[in-house]
mmCIF file of C-alpha atoms in Angstrom:
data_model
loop_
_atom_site.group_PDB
_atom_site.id
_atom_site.type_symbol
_atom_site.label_atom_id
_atom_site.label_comp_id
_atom_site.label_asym_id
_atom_site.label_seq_id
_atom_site.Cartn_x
_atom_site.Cartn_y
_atom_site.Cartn_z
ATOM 1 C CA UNK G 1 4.556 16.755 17.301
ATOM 2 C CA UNK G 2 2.735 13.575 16.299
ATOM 3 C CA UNK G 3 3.596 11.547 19.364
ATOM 4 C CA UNK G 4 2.666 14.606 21.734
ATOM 5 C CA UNK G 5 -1.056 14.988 19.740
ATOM 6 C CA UNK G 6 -1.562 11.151 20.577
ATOM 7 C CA UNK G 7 -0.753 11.868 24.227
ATOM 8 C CA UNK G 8 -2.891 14.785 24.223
ATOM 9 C CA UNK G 9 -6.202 12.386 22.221
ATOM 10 C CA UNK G 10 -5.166 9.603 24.515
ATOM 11 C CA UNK G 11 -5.473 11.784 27.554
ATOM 12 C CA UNK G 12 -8.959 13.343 26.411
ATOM 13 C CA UNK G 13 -10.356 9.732 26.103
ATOM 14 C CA UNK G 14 -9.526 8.167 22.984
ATOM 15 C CA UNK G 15 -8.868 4.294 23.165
ATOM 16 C CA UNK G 16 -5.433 4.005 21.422
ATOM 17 C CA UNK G 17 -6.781 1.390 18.987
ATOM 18 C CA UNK G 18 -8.699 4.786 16.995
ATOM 19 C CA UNK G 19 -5.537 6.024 16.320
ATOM 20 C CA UNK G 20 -3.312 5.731 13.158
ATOM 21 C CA UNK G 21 -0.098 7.160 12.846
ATOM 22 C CA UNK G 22 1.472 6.901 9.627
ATOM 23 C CA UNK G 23 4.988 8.391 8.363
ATOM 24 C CA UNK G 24 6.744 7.471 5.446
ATOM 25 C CA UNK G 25 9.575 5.250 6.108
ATOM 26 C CA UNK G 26 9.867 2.191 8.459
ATOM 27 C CA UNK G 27 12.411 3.611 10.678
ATOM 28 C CA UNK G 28 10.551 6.718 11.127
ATOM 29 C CA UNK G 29 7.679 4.441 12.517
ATOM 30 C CA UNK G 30 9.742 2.534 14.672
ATOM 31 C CA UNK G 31 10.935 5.709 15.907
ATOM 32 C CA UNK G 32 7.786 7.144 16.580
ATOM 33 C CA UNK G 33 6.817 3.828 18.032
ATOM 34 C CA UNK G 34 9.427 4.074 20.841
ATOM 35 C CA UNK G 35 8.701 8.191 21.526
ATOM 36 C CA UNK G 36 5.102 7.401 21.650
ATOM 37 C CA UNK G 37 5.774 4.546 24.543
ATOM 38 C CA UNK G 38 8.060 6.461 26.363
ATOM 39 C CA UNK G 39 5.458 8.779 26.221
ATOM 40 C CA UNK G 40 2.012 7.102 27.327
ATOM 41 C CA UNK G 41 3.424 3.800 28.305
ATOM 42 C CA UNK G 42 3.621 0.588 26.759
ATOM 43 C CA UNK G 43 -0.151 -0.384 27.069
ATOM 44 C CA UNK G 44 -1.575 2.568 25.385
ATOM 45 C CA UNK G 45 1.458 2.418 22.867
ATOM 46 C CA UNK G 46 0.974 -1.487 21.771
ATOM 47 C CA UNK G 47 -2.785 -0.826 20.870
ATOM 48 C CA UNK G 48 -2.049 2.218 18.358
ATOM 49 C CA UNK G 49 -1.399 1.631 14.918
ATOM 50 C CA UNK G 50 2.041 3.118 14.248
ATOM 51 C CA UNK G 51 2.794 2.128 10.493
ATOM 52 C CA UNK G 52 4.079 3.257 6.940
ATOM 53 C CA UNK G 53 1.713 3.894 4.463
ATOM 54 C CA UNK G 54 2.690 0.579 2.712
ATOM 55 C CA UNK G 55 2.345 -1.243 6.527
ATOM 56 C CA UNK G 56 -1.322 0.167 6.676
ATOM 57 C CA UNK G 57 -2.452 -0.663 3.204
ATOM 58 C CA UNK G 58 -1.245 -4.876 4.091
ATOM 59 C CA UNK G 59 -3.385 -4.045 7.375
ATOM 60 C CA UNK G 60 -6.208 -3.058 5.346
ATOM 61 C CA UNK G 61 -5.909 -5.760 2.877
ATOM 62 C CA UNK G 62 -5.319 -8.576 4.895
ATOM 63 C CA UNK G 63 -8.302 -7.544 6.418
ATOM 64 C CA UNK G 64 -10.484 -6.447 3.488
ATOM 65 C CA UNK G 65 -8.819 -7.750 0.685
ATOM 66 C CA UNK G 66 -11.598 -10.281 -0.161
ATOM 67 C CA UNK G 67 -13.764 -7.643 -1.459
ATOM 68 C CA UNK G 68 -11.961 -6.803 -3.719
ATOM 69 C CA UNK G 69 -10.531 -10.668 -4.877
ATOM 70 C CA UNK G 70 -7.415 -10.932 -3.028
ATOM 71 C CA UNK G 71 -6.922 -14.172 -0.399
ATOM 72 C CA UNK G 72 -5.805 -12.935 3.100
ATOM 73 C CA UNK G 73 -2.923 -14.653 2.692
ATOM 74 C CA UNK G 74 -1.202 -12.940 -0.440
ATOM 75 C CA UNK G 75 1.984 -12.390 -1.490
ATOM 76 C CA UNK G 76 3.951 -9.329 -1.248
ATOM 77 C CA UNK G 77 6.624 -8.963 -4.409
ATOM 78 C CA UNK G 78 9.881 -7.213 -3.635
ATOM 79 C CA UNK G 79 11.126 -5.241 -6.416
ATOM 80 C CA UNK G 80 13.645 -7.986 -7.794
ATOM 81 C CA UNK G 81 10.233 -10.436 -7.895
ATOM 82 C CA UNK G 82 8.688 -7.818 -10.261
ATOM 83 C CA UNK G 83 11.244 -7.354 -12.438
ATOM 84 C CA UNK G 84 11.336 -11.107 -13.371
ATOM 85 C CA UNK G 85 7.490 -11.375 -13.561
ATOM 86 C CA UNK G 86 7.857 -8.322 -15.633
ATOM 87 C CA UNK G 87 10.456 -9.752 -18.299
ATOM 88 C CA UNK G 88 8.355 -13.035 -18.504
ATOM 89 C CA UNK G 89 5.383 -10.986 -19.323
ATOM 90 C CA UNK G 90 6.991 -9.016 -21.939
ATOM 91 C CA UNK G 91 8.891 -12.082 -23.069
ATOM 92 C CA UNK G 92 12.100 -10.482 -22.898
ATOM 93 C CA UNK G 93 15.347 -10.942 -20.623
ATOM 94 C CA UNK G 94 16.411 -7.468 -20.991
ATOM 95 C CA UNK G 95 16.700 -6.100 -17.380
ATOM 96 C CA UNK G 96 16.907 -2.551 -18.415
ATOM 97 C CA UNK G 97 13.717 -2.844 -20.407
ATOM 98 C CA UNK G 98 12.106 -4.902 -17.912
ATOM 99 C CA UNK G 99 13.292 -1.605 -15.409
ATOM 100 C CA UNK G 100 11.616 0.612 -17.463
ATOM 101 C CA UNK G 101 8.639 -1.358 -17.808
ATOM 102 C CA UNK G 102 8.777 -1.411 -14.070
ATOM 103 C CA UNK G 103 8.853 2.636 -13.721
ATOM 104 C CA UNK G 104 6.105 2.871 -16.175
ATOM 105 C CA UNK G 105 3.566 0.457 -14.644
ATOM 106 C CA UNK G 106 4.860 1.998 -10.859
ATOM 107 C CA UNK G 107 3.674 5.918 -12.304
ATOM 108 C CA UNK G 108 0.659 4.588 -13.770
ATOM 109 C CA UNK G 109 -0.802 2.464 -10.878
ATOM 110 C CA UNK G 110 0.458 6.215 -9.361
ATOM 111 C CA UNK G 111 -1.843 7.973 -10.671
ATOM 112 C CA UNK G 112 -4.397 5.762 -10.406
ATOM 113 C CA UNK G 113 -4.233 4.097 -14.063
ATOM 114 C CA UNK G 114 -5.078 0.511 -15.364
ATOM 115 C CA UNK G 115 -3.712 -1.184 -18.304
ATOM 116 C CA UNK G 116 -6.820 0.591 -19.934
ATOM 117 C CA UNK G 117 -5.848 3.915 -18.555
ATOM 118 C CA UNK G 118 -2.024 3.270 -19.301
ATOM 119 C CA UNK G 119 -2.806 2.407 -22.881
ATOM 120 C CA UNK G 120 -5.107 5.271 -23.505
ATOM 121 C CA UNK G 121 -1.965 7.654 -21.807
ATOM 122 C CA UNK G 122 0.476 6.108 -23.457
ATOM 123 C CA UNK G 123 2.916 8.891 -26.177
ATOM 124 C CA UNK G 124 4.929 6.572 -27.892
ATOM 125 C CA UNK G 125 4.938 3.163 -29.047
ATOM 126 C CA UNK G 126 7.437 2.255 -25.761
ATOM 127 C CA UNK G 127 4.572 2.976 -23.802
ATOM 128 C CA UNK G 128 2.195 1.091 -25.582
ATOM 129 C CA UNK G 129 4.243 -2.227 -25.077
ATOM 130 C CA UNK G 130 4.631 -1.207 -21.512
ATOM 131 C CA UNK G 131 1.090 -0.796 -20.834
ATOM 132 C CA UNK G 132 0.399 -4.160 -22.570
ATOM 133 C CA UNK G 133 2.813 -5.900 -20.313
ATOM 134 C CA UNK G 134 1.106 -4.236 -17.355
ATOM 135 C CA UNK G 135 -2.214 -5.533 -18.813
ATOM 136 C CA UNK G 136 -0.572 -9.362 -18.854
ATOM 137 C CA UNK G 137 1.558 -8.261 -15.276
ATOM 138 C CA UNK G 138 -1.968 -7.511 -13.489
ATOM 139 C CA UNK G 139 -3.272 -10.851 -14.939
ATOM 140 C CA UNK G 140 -0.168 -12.300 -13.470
ATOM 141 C CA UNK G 141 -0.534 -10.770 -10.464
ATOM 142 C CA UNK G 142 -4.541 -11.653 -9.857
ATOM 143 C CA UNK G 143 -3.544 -15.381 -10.456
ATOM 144 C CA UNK G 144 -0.481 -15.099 -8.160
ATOM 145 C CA UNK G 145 -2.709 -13.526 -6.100
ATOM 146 C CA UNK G 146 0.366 -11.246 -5.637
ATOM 147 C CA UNK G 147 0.855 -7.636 -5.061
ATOM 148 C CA UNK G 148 3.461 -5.053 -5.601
ATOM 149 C CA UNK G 149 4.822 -2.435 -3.653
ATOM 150 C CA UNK G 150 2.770 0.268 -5.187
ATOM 151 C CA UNK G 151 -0.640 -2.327 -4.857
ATOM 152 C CA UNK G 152 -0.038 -1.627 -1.664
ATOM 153 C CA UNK G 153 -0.617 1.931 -1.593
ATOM 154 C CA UNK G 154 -3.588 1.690 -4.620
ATOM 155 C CA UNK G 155 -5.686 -1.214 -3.977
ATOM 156 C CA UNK G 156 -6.724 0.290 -0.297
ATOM 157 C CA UNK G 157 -7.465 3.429 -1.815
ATOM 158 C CA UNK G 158 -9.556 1.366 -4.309
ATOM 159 C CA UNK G 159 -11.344 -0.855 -1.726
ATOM 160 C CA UNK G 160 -12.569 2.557 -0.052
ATOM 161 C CA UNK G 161 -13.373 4.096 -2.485
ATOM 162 C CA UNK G 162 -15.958 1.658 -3.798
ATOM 163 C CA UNK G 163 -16.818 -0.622 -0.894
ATOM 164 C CA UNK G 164 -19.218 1.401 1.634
ATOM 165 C CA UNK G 165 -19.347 -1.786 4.198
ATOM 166 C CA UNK G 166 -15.426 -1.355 4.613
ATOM 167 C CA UNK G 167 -15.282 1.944 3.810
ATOM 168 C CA UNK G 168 -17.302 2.488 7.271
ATOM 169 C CA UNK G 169 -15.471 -0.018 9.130
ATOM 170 C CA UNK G 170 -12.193 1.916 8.872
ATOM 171 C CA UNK G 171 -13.572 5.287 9.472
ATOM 172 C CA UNK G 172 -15.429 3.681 12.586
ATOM 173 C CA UNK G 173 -11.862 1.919 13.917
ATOM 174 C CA UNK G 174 -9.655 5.071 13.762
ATOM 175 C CA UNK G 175 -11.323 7.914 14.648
ATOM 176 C CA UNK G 176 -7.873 10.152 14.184
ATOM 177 C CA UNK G 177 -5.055 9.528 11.085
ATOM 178 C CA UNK G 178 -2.244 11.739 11.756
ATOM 179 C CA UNK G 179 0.481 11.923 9.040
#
C-alpha cells in the first residue's frame, strides 16, 4: 500500500526527496526499498527516504543535533555498550541489575521522562536508584556525546518540539510521512 501511494505522489509531481517512508524494522525498509524501485525506478527510488524510525531520528540528528548539544559525529551505543555504562554508573557489576536499570531508564525516556521526571515517578526505592543512575547515565552520555537506542527515537521528537528553525526545515523537506 505504501509503495503504491509513493507511486501515485510521485506521479502527481512530488520530487521523491519530500517523501519519508518509515516502517518499523530494518528489513521491512529494505523491503520496501526494493518494491518501491521496482516500482518507479531506481532514480526516483534513491532520492526517497525509506528508513526505520530509529534510521530517521540519526538522519535528523546528524543533521540537527547541534541544537540541541550533540556533535554530528556521535556515537550510537548498542545495547551491550549501555549495560556497561549503566553498571559503572550505578557502581555495580551486577548484570541483572544493570538490565533492569536498563528497562527502567528505556520506559522512562518512553514516555518522555528525565531523571527529574523518573525520580518524581518513581514507586519504590528500586526506582529511585534507577532514576539516579539515569541522572549520572545522561551525564555520561552528554560527555560521551553518546546516544542510546531509545535517544534515537526521543531526542528528534525533542529537537521539534522546541526548535522552530528545524522544526520548519523538516516539515518543508518532506512534504508526505507515510508509516
Amino acid at each position: 500500500v505504501i509503495v503504491h501511494k509513493i507511486a501515485r505522489l510521485l506521479h502527481a509531481g512530488l520530487e521523491p526527496k519530500q517523501i519519508a517512508a518509515i516502517t518499523f524494522t530494518n528489513k521491512a525498509a529494505q523491503e520496501m526499498r526494493e518494491r518501491t524501485k521496482a516500482l518507479v525506478g531506481p532514480r526516483a527510488a534513491r532520492d526517497l527516504a525509506v528508513s526505520t524510525f530509529h534510521s530517521l531520528g540519526v538522519r535528523l540528528l546528524r543533521s540537527d543535533g547541534a541544537r540541541i548539544g550533540l556533535k554530528e559525529n556521535f556515537s550510537i551505543l548498542d545495547s551491550d555498550d549501555v549495560l556497561g555504562v549503566l553498571r559503572d554508573c550505578g557502581g555495580n557489576t551486577d548484570n541483572a541489575l544493570a538490565r533492569r536499570w536498563q528497562w527502567a531508564i528505556s520506559l522512562w525516556k518512553n514516555q518522555g521522562l528525565d531523571s527529574d521526571g523518573a525520580e518524581a515517578a518513581a514507586t519504590n526505592d528500586g526506582e529511585r536508584v534507577a532514576a539516579r543512575v539515569m541522572r549520572v547515565y545522561g551525564q555520561r552520555l552528554a560527555a560521551f556525546q553518546a546516544v542510546d537506542f531509545d535517544d534515537l527515537i526521543g531526542l528528534p521528537l525533542a529537537l521539534l518540539q522546541r526548535d522552530d528553525e528545524a522544526r520548519a526545515k523538516w516539515q518543508a523537506q518532506f512534504q508526505h510521512v507515510l508509516v
